[in-house]
Structure formats: C-alpha cells, structure tokens
Short mmCIF file of C-alpha atoms in Angstrom, two decimals:
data_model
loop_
_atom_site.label_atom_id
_atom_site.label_comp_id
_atom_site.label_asym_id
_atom_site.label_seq_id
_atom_site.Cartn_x
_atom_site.Cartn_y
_atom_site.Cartn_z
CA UNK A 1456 13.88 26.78 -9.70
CA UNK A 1457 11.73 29.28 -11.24
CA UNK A 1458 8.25 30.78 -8.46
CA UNK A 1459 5.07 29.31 -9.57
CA UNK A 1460 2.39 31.59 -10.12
CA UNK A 1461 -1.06 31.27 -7.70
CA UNK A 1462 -2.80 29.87 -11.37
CA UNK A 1463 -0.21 27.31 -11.59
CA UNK A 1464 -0.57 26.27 -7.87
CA UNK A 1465 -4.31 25.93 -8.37
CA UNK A 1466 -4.15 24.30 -11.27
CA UNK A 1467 -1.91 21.50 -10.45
CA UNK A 1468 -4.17 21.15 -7.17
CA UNK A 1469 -7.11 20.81 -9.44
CA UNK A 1470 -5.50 17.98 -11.02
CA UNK A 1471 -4.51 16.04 -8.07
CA UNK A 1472 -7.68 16.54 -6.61
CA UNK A 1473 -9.58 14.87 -9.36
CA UNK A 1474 -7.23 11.97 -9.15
CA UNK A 1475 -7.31 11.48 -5.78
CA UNK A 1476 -9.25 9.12 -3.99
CA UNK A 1477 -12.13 11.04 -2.16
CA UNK A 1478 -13.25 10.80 1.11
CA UNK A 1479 -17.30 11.16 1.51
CA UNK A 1480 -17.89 12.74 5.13
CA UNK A 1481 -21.66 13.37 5.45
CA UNK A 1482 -21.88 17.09 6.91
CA UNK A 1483 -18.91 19.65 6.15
CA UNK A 1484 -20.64 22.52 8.09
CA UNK A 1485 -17.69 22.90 10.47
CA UNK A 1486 -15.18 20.57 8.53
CA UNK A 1487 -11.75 21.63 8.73
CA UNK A 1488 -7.96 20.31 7.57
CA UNK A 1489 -4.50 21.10 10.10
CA UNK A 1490 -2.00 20.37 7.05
CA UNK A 1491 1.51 22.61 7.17
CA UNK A 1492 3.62 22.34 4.15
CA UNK A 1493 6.45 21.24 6.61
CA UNK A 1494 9.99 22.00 5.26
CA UNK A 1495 10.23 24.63 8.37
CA UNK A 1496 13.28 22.44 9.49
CA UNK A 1497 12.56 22.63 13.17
CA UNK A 1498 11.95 19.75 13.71
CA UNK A 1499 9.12 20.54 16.48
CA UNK A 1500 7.16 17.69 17.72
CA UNK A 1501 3.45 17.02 15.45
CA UNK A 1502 1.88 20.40 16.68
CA UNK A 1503 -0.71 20.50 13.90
CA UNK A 1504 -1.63 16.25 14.33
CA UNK A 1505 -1.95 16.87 18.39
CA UNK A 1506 -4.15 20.17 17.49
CA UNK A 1507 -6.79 18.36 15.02
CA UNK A 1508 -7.69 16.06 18.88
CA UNK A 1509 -8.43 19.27 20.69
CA UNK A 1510 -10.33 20.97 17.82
CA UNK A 1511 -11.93 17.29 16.95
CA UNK A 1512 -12.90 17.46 21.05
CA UNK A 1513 -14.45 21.05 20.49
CA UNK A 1514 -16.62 20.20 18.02
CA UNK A 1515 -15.45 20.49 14.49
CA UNK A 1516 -15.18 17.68 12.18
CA UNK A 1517 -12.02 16.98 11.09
CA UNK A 1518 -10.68 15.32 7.96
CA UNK A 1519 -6.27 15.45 8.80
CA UNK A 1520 -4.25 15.38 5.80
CA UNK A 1521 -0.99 14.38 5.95
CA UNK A 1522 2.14 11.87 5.22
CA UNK A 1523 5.38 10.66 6.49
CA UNK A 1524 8.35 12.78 7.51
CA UNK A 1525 9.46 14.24 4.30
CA UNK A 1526 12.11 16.65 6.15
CA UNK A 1527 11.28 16.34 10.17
CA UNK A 1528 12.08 13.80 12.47
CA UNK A 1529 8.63 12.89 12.47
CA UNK A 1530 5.88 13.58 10.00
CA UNK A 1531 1.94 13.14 11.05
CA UNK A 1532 1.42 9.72 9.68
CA UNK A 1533 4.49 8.73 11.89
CA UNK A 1534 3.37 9.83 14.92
CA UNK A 1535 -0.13 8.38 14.60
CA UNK A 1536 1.29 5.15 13.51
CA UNK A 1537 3.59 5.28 17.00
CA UNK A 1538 0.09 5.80 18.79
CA UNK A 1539 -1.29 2.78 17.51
CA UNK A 1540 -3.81 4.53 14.78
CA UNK A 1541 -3.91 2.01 11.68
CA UNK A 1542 -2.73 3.90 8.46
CA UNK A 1543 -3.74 1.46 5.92
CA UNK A 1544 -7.56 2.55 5.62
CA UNK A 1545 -10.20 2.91 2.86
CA UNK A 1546 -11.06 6.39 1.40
CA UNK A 1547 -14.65 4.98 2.74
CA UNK A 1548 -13.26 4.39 6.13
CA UNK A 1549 -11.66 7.48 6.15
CA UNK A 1550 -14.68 8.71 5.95
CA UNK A 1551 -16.67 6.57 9.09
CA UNK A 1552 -14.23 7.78 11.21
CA UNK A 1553 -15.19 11.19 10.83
CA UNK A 1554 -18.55 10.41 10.46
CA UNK A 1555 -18.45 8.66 13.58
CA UNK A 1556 -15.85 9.97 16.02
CA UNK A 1557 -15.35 13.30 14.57
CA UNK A 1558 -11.85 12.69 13.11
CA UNK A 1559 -10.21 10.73 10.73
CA UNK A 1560 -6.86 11.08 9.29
CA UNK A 1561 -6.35 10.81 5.26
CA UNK A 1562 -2.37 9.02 4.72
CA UNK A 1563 -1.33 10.80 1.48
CA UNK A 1564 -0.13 8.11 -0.61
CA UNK A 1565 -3.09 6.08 0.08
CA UNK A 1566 -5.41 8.92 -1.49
CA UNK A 1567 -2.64 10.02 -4.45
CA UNK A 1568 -1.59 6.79 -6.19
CA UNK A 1569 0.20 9.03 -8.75
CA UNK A 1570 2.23 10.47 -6.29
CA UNK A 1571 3.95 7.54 -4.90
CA UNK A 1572 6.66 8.04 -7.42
CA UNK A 1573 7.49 11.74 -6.10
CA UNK A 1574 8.41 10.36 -2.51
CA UNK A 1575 11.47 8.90 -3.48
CA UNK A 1576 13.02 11.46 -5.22
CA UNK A 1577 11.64 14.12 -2.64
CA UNK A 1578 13.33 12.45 -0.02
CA UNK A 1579 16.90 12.35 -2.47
CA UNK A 1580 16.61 16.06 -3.06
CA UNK A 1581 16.02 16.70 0.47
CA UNK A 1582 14.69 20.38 -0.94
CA UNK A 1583 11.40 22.19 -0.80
CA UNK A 1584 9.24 21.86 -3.78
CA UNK A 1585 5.93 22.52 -5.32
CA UNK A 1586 4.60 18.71 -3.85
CA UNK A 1587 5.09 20.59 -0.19
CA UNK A 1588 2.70 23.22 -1.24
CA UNK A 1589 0.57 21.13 -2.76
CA UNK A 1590 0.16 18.22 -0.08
CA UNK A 1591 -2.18 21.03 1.84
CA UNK A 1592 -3.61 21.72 -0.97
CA UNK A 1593 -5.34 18.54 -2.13
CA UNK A 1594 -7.51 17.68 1.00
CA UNK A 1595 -9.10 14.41 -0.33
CA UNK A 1596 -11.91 15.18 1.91
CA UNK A 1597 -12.24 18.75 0.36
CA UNK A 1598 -12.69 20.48 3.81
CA UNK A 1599 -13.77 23.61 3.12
CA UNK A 1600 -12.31 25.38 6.36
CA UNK A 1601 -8.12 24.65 6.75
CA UNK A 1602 -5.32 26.32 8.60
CA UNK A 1603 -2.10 26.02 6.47
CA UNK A 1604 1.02 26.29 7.99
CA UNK A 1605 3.50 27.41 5.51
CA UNK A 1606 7.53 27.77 5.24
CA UNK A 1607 8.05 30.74 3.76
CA UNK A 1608 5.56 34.21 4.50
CA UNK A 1609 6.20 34.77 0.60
CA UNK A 1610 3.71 31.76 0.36
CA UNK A 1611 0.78 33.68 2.92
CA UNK A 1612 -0.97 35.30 0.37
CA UNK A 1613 -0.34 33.34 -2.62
CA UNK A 1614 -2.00 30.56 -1.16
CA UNK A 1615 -4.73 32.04 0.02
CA UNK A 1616 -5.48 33.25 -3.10
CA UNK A 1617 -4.96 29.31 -4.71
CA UNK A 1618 -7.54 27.95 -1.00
CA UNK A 1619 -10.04 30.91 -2.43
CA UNK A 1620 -10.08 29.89 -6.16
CA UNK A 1621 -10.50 26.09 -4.80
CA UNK A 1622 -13.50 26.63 -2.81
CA UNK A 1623 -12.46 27.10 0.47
CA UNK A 1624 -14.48 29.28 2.69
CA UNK A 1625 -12.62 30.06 5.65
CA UNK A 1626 -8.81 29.67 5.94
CA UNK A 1627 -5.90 31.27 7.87
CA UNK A 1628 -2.45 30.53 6.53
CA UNK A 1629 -0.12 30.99 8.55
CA UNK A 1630 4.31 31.44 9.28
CA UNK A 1631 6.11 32.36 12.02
CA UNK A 1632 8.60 34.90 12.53
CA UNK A 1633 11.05 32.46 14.28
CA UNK A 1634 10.20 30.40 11.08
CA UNK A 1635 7.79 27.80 11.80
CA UNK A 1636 5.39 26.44 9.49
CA UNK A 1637 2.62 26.74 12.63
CA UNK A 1638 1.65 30.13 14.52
CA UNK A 1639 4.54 30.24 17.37
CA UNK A 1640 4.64 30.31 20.70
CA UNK A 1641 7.99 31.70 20.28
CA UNK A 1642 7.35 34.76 18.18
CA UNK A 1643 5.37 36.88 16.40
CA UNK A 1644 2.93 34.91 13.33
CA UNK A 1645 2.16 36.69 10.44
CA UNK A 1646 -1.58 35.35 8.88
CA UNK A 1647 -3.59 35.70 5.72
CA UNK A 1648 -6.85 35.10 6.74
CA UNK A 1649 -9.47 33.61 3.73
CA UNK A 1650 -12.49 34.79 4.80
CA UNK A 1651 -16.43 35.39 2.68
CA UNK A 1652 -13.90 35.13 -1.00
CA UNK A 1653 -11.18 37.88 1.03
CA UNK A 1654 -7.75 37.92 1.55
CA UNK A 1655 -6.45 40.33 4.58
CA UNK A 1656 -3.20 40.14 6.70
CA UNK A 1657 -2.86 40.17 10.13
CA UNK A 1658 0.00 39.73 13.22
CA UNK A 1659 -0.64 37.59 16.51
CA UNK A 1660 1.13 37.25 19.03
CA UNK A 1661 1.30 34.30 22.42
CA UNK A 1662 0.40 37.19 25.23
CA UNK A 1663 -2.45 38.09 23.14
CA UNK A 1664 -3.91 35.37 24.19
CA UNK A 1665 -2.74 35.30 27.99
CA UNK A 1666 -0.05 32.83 27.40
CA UNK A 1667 3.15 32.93 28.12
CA UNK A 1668 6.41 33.33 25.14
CA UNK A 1669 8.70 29.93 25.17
CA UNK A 1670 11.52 29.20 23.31
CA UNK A 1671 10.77 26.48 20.42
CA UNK A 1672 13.89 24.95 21.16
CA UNK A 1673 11.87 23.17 23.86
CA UNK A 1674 9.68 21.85 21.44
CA UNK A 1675 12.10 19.92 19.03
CA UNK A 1676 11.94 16.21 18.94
CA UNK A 1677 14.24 13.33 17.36
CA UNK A 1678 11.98 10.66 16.35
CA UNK A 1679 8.44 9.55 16.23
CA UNK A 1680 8.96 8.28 19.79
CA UNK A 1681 9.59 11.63 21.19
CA UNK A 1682 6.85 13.60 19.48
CA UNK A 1683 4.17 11.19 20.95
CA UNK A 1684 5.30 11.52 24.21
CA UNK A 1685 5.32 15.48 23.62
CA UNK A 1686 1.63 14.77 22.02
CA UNK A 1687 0.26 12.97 25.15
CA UNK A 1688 1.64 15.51 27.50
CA UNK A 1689 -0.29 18.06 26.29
CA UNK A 1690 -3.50 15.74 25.46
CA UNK A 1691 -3.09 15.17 29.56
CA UNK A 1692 -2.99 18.66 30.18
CA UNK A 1693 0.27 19.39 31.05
CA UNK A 1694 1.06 23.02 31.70
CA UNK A 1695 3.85 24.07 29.71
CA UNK A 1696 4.90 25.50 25.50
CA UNK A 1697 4.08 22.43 23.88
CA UNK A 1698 0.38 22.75 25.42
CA UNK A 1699 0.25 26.29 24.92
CA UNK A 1700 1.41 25.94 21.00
CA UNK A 1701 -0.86 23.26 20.94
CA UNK A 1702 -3.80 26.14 22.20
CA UNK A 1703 -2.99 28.51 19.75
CA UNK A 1704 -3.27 26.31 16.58
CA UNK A 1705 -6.24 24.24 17.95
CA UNK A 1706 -8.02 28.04 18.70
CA UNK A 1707 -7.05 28.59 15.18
CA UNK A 1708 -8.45 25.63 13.45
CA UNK A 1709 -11.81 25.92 15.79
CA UNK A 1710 -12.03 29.70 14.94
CA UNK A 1711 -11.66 28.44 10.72
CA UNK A 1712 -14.08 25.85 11.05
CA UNK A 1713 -16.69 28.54 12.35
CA UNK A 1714 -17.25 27.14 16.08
CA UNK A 1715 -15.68 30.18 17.70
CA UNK A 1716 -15.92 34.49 16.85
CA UNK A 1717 -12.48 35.20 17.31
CA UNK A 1718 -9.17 33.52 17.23
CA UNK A 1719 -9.12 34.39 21.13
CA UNK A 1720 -12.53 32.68 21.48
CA UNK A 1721 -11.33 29.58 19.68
CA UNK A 1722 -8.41 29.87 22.25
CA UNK A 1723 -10.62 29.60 25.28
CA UNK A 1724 -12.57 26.76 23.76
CA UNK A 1725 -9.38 24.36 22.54
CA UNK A 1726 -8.25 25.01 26.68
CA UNK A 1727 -11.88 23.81 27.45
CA UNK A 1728 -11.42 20.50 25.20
CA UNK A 1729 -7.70 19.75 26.40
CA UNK A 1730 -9.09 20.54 30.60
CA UNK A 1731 -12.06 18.03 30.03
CA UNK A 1732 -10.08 15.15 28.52
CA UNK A 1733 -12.28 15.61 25.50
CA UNK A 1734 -9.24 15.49 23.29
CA UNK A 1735 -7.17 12.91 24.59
CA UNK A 1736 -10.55 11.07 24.45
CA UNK A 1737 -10.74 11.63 20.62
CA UNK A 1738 -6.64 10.42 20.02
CA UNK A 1739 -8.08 7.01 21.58
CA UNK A 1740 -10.96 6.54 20.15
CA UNK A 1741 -9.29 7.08 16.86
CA UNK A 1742 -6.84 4.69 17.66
CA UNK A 1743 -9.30 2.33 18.50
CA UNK A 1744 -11.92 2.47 15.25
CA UNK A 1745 -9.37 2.46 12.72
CA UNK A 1746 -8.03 -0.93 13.86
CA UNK A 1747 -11.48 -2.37 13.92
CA UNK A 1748 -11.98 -0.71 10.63
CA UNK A 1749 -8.56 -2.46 10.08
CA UNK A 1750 -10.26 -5.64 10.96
CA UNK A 1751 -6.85 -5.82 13.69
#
C-alpha cells in the first residue's frame, strides 16, 4: 500500500468533514478531542474515553470522537455503551451535552453516513488504513485543540502538519515507545506538539511527572466489560497504572485545550479532577442526559 502524502491526508479530511454531520457547541475556547487512531494492538482498556471525564471535570469542553472496536477488544463507543451512555443521538444533541455538561461524545457512523460502507470491509481486512488516520481527523465538532494518539511515530509529524493545515490550534500527537497509540506509562512517548501554526518534537517520560513506570501488560482488557471496570477504578481514584496513564493523557488534553502552562501543570490539575470526584461526576451525568435526550 503506497504512504499518503500530508496533502492527501488533509484533503480527504476536508472531504469528510464537509459531509459529515456537524455538531454546533456554543464556545470552543478550551474545546478539545481525545481520538487515537487505534490499531496499536494492545488492547489496553479505553485510556483516551476515561481521560476526556477527568479533562471534562477540569474544565475543558469536550467534544469525544470515536467508534466501535475496529481492532481492540473494546473501542470508545463500546465502553460508553457498557456504561449506560445512549449512542444513538442527534448531531444537535451532541451538541447540548457539551453545551450543558461539558462533554458529549460524537459515535462515528452517526456523523459519517458515507462511511458506513468502510466498516465492513475494515473489519475483513483486519489491517491499518488511511480511515484509522482519518477517524481523528474529522472531529464533527471541529475542536480546535486534540491530542492524537497515533500507531506508528512515522505518523507524529505528518499529522501535525495535516491538524495545522485544518485549523487546529493546539495539538500534541502522540506514540509510545512500547507502542501505544496514547503517551505510556510504560515507556518513553515521543510528541509533536502543534502549537501558534508550529510543529516541534519532544520526549516525556512517567517520572517526569512524579509517577511511577508500570508495565502495560496490566492495563490490557478482553471485552467492553473489563475496560469499564478498569474505567471506574480510576474515575474512583484508585491508586495504581491505569490511574496514572489515565493522569498523563488527561494532563495532556487539559494542557492542549489551554487550561494548564505545562504538560506537568495539566498533570496536577487532571489529579485534582479525579481526587474531587469531579470526573466520575461527569461519566454520570453523561450517562444520564443522553438517555433523556434519548427520550429512554
């Protein structure tokens, strides 16, 4: 399969996003997107889905793109779904819920009607292609601040570069050296940080931030089931790597969304938001509006 090129990328972005179904959130000061392209084949629990609570709780708006499992044992819409968030909402409701509660989360196919008729042969390939890239891409909200977990660091740069020519103001893409699509609590994380229309590299590390380096094998998960139970221990507070992980990318996504200076700062406040219940707080009161949305 021949690379595509960063004009390609934003191209076919362009073009989904025009077709998409938007969602209209009143004030995108501090509105940010947790989307990975997946394909890491960790199978981790939903680290990026249990980070958009705590940086929801902290202050940020966010708009959470994001679909079933494509290659994991349990993609973001799945895990919601298990938590008893309705899936089947308006672009418009979409929208209240971030409006409202400070989080909403945008089900893929539900905003790309064309791209229904990828999932099946996606899931038949079983491979990575350019729909993983551009699932992150295509923010139906257009959130102008994103981290982007990606599965390859060939990808860090590029698409930054594709974020930049979109629009987006503030981004940090992100792979880890152990491989994951999410900055590790296992290893070193390389990032290309989209900042003010600039694209510059930089390495982080867990102790950087006072925490502790765990092996992600702790973190892997078999079904839908598992990852929510992994989500709600950390929402409770529960010491341990899948709360710490959960602290990095939160501090991450707070930092992007321009609440926090520094990465570390971000850090400090995502603890702050997980301590005061704030976030677990947010995962129910999503649960909650989208069924009444729902009319359930």
């Amino acid at each position: 399969m021949k690379g595509e090129t960063v004009e390609e990328i934003a191209a076919a972005a362009e073009v989904m996003r025009a077709l998409a179904s938007p969602v209209n959130v009143t004030d995108k000061t501090h509105l940010v997107d947790t989307c990975g392209t997946g394909g890491d084949a960790a199978h981790t629990f939903n680290i990026s889905t249990t980070a958009a609570f705590v940086v929801a709780a902290a202050g940020a708006r966010v708009a959470k793109h994001g679909n079933r499992s494509v290659s994991s044992k349990s993609g973001s819409a799945d895990v919601l779904e298990a938590a008893g968030v309705n899936l089947e909402l308006s672009a418009e409701q979409v929208g209240q819920c971030v409006d409202q509660i400070g989080v909403g989360f945008m089900f893929a196919p539900k905003h790309h009607a064309a791209m229904k008729h990828a999932i099946g042969p996606r899931r038949e390939m079983g491979v990575r292609t350019i729909f993983n890239l551009l699932g992150p891409l295509t923010n139906p909200a257009g959130a102008p601040h994103q981290v982007l977990g990606v599965f390859s660091a060939e990808w860090l740069e590029p698409l930054a570069q594709v974020l930049g020519k979109l629009g987006s103001r503030h981004v940090l893409v992100v792979h880890a050296k152990d491989g994951l699509d999410e900055i590790s609590i296992g290893a070193e994380t390389e990032i290309a940080e989209l900042r003010d229309g600039r694209v510059h590299r930089l390495t982080v590390w867990p102790e950087q931030f006072g925490l502790q380096r765990a092996d992600i094998a702790t973190l892997v998960v078999t079904s839908a089931t598992d990852s929510l139970a992994m989500m709600k221990s950390v929402l409770d507070n529960r010491p341990g790597a899948a709360r710490d992980i959960v602290l990095l990318n939160a501090g991450a996504a707070i930092y992007a969304a321009g609440l926090a200076a520094t990465l570390g700062d971000g850090v400090v406040m995502a603890r702050a938001a997980i301590e005061s219940g704030a976030a677990k707080h947010k995962l129910e009161a999503l649960v909650t509006l989208s069924q009444k949305l729902a009319g359930k």
